[in-house]
Short mmCIF file of C-alpha atoms and ligand atoms in Angstrom, two decimals:
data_model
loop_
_atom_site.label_atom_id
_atom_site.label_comp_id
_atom_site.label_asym_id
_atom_site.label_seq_id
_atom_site.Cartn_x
_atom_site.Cartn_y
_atom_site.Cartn_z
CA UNK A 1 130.35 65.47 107.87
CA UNK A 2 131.46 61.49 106.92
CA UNK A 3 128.86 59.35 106.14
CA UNK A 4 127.88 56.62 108.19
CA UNK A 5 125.63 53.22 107.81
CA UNK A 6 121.72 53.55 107.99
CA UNK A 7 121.31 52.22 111.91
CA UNK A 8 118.23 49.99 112.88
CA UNK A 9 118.08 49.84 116.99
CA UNK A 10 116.05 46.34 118.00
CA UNK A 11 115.28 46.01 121.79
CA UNK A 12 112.35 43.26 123.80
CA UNK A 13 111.76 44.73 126.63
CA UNK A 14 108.82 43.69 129.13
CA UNK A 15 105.70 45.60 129.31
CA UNK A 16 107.51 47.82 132.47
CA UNK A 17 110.09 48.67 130.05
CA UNK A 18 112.80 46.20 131.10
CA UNK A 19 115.90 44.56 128.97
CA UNK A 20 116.59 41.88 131.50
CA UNK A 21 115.70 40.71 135.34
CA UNK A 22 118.03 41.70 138.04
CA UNK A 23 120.25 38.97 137.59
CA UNK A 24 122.83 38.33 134.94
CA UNK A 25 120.46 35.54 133.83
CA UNK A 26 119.98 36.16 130.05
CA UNK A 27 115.73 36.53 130.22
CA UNK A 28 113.86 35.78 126.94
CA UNK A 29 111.72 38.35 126.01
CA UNK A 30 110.71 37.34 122.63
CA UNK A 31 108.77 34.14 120.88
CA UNK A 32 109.63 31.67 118.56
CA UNK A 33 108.01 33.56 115.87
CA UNK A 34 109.91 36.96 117.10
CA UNK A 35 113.66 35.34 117.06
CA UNK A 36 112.70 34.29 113.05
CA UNK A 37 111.70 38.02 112.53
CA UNK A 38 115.13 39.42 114.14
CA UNK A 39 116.86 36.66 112.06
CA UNK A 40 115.74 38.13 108.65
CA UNK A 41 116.49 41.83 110.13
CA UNK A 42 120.17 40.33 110.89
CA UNK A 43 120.14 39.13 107.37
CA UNK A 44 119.66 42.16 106.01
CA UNK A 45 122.64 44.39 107.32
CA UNK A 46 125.93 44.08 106.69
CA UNK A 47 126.95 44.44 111.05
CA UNK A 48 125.09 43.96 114.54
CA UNK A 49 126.50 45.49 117.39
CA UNK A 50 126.07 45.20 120.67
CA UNK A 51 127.45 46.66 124.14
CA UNK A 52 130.77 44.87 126.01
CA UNK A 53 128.04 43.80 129.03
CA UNK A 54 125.88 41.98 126.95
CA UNK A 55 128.76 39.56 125.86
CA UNK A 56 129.30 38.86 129.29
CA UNK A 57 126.06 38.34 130.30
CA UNK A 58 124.37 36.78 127.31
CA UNK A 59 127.13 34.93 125.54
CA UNK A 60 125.74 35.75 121.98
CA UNK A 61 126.73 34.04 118.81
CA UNK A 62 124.91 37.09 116.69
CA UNK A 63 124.90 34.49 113.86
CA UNK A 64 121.88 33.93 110.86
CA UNK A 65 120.62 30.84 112.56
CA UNK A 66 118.22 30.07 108.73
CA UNK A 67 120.57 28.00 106.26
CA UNK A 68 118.39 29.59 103.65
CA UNK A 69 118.91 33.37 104.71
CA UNK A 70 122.61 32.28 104.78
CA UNK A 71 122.72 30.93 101.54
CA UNK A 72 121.05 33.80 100.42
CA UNK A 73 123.85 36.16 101.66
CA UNK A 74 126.46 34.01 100.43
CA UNK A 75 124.59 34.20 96.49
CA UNK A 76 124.73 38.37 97.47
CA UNK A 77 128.52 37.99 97.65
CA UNK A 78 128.39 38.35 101.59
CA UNK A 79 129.68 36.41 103.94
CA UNK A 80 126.62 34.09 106.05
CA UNK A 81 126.34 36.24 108.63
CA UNK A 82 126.96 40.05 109.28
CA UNK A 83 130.13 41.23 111.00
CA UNK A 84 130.19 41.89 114.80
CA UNK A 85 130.86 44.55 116.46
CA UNK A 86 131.54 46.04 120.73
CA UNK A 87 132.11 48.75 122.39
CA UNK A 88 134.13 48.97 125.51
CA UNK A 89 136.28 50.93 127.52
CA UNK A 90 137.75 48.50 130.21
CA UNK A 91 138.47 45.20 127.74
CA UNK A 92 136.97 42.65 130.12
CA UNK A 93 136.20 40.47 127.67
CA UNK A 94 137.30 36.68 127.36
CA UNK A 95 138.24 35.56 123.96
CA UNK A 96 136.46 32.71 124.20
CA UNK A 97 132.89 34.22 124.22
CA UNK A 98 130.98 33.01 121.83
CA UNK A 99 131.28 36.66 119.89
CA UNK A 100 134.29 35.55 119.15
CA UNK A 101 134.66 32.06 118.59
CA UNK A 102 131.09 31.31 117.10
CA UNK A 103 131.15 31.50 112.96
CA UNK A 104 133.88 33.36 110.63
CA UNK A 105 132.46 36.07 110.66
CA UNK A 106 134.70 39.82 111.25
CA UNK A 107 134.87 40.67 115.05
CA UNK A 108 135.68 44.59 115.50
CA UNK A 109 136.04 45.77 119.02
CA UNK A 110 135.65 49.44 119.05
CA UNK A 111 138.03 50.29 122.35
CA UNK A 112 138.69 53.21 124.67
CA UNK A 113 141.74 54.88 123.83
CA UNK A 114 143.25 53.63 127.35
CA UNK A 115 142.62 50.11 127.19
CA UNK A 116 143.50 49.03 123.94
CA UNK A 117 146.92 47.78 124.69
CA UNK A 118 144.73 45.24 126.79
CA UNK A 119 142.62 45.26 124.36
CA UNK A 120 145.40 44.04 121.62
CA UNK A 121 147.28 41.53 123.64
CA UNK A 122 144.00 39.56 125.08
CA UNK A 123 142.09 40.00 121.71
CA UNK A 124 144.42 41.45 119.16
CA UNK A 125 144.14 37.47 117.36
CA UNK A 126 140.33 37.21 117.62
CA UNK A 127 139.19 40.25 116.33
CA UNK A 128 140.60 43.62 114.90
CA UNK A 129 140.65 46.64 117.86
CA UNK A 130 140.57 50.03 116.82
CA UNK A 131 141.11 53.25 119.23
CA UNK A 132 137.73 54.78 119.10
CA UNK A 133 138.72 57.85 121.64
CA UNK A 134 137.76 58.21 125.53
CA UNK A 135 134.84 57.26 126.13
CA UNK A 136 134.50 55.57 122.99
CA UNK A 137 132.99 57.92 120.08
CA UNK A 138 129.63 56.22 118.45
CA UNK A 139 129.99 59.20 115.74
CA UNK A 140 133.36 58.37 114.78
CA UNK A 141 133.04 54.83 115.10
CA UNK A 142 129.89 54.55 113.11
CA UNK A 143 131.74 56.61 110.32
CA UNK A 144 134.61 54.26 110.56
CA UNK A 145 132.82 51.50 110.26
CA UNK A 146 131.07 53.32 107.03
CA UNK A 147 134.64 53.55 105.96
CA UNK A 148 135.02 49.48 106.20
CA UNK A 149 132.19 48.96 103.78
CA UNK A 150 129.11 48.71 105.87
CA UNK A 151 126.41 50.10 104.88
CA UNK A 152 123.61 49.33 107.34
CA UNK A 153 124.28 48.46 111.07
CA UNK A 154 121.59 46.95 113.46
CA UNK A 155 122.12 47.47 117.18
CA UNK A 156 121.00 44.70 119.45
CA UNK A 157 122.05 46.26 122.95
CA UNK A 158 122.31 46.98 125.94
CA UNK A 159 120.31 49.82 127.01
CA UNK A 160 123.56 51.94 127.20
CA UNK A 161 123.94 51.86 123.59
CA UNK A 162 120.48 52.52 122.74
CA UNK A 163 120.98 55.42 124.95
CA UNK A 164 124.02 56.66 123.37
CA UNK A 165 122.84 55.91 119.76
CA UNK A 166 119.49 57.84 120.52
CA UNK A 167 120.56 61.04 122.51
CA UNK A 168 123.23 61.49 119.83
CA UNK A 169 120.61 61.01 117.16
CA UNK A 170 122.73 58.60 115.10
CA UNK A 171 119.36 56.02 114.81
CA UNK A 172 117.32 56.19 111.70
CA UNK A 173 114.67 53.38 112.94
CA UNK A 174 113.47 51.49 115.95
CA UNK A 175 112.08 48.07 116.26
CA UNK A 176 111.10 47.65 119.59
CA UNK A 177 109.24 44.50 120.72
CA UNK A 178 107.09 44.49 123.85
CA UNK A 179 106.81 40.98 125.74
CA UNK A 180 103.63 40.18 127.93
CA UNK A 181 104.59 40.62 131.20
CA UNK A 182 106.40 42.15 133.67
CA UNK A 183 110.08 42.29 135.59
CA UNK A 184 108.70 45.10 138.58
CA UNK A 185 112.60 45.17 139.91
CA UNK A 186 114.52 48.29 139.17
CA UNK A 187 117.79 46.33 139.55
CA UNK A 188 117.10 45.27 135.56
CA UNK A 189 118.62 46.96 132.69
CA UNK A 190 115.70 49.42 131.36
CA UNK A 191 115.75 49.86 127.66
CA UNK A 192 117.53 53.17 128.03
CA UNK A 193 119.49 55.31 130.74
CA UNK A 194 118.51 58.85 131.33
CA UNK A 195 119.36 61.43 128.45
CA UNK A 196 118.46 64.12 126.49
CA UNK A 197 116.51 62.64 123.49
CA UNK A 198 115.59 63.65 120.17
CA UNK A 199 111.96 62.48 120.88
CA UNK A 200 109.98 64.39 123.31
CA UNK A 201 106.84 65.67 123.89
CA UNK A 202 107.61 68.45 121.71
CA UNK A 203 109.36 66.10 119.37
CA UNK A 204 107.10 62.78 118.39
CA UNK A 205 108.61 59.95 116.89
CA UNK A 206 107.05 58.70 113.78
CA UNK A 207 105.40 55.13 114.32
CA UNK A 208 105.26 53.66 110.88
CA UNK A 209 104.06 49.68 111.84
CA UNK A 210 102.63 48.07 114.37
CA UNK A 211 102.44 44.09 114.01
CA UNK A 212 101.38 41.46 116.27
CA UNK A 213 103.69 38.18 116.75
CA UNK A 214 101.94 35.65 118.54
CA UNK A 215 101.59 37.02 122.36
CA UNK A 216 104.34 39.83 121.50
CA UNK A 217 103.85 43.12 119.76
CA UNK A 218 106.49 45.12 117.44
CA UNK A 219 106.39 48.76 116.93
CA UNK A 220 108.29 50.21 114.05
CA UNK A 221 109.79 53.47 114.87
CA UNK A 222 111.11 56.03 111.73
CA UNK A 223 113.49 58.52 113.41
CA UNK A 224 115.07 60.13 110.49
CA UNK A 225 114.13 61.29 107.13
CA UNK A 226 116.66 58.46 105.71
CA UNK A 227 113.75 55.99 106.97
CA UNK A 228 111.76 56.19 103.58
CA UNK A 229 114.40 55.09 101.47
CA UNK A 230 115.04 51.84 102.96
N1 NAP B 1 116.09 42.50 125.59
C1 NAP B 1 116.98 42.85 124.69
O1 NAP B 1 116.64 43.13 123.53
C2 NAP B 1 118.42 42.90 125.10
C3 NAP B 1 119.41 43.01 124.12
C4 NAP B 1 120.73 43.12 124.55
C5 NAP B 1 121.04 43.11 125.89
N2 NAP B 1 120.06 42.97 126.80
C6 NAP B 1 120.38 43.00 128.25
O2 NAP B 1 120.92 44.27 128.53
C7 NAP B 1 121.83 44.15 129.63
C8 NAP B 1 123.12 44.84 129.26
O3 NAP B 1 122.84 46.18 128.96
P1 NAP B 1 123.78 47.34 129.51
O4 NAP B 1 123.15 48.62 129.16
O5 NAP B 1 124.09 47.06 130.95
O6 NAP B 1 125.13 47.12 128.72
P2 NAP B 1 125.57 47.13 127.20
O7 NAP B 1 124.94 48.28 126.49
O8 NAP B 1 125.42 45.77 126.62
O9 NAP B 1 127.14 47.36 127.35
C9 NAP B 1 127.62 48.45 128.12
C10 NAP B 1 129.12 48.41 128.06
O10 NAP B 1 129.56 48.74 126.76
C11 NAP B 1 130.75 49.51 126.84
N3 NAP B 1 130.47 50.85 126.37
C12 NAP B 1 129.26 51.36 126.00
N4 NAP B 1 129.41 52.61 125.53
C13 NAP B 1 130.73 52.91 125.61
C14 NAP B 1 131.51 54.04 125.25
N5 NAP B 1 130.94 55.13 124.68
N6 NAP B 1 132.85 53.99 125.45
C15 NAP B 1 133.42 52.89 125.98
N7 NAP B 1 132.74 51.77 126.32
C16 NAP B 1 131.41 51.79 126.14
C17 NAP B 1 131.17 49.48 128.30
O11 NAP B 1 131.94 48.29 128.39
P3 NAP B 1 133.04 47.94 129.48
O12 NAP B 1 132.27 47.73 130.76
O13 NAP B 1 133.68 46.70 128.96
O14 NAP B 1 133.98 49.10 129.58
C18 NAP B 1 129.83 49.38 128.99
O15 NAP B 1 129.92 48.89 130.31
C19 NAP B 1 122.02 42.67 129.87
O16 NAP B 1 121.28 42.31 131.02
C20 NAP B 1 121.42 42.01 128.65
O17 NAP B 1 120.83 40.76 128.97
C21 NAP B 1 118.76 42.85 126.45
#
């Protein structure tokens, strides 16, 4: 089998389990402290990806917001902030989201096989769109994107690609941060779909930290043996 990056998964979610309110309102789920955390995680990978939905309903610039954590890249020989990366099978996406247009920064849109002559002409100058297969394949993508150099990707999102990077067991750690309080409205996003997960009751996940931030709390998941070496 190809080799693919080391994946970190980081997901907020409210203490019911939810990634957002049942609106397209973008709902903060983490603290000042907690964004500064996530910063230095960005910092340390070489790509963050997220889901086509959360561009359009977030707007994200995925960039290292510290001057000194970019700086620091920049003396590693990397550019100041990690490469971005979607997934999507339909191509609604307006090229001037800030995904694309915020920083210098590689785009890569990982596209259904039948949309990526949409894909091309809308986006084809603001990022580079590869054919990932229908539905897009996270195996083969994550092994292409091994391919391109990187080495350790963090996924910020939705809950569909949590999902889909879980029940195809191609996460080797979990940072999830609770928030203290509630969204009680199953129109929100939950952290993930339904699947058939690695981690069951037969099957526990190894919690290797637990660390309070302020009034949230982060719990460090290990879900592969590749944990320990990073
Ligand atoms: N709290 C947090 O940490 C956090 C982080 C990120 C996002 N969020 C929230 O999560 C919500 C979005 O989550 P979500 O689960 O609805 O969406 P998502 O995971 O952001 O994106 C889902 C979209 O990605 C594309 N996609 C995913 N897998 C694919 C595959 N295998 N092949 C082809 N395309 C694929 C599809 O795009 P197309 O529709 O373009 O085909 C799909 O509709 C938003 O409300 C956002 O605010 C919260």
């Amino acid at each position: 089998m190809a080799e693919r990056p080391y994946v970190l998964l980081s997901c907020s979610m409210s203490i019911d389990g939810y990634l957002s309110g049942p609106t397209e309102r973008r709902l903060l789920l983490s603290n000042d402290a907690d964004f500064d955390r996530v910063d230095a995680v960005r910092a340390a990978h070489d790509a963050i990806l997220v889901g086509a939905t959360t561009i359009r309903y977030d707007n994200p610039r995925l960039l290292i917001r510290s001057q000194a954590r970019r700086d620091e890249r920049i003396a590693r020989g990397l550019p100041p902030s990690p490469i971005k990366v979607t997934v999507t099978g339909g191509a609604d996406l307006d090229a001037e989201a800030a995904f694309f247009t915020a920083g210098d920064a590689e785009k890569i849109i990982y596209c259904a096989s039948g949309a990526v002559g949409v894909a091309s002409a809308k986006l084809g100058k603001v990022a580079t769109v590869v054919d990932a297969g229908h539905p897009v394949d996270l195996r083969r993508m994550t092994e292409d994107l091994y391919a391109r150099g990187v080495r350790r990707l963090m996924v910020e999102g939705g809950g569909t690609m949590h999902t889909q990077f879980l029940t195809a067991d191609l996460a080797d750690e979990l940072h999830l941060v609770v928030a203290p309080f509630f969204v009680g409205d199953s129109r929100g996003r939950r952290f993930v779909t339904d699947g058939r997960f690695p981690f069951n009751p037969e099957r526990r996940a190894t919690l290797a930290e637990v660390r309070q931030i302020g009034d949230v709390v982060l719990m460090r998941y290990a879900l592969s043996p590749r944990f320990a070496d990073c």
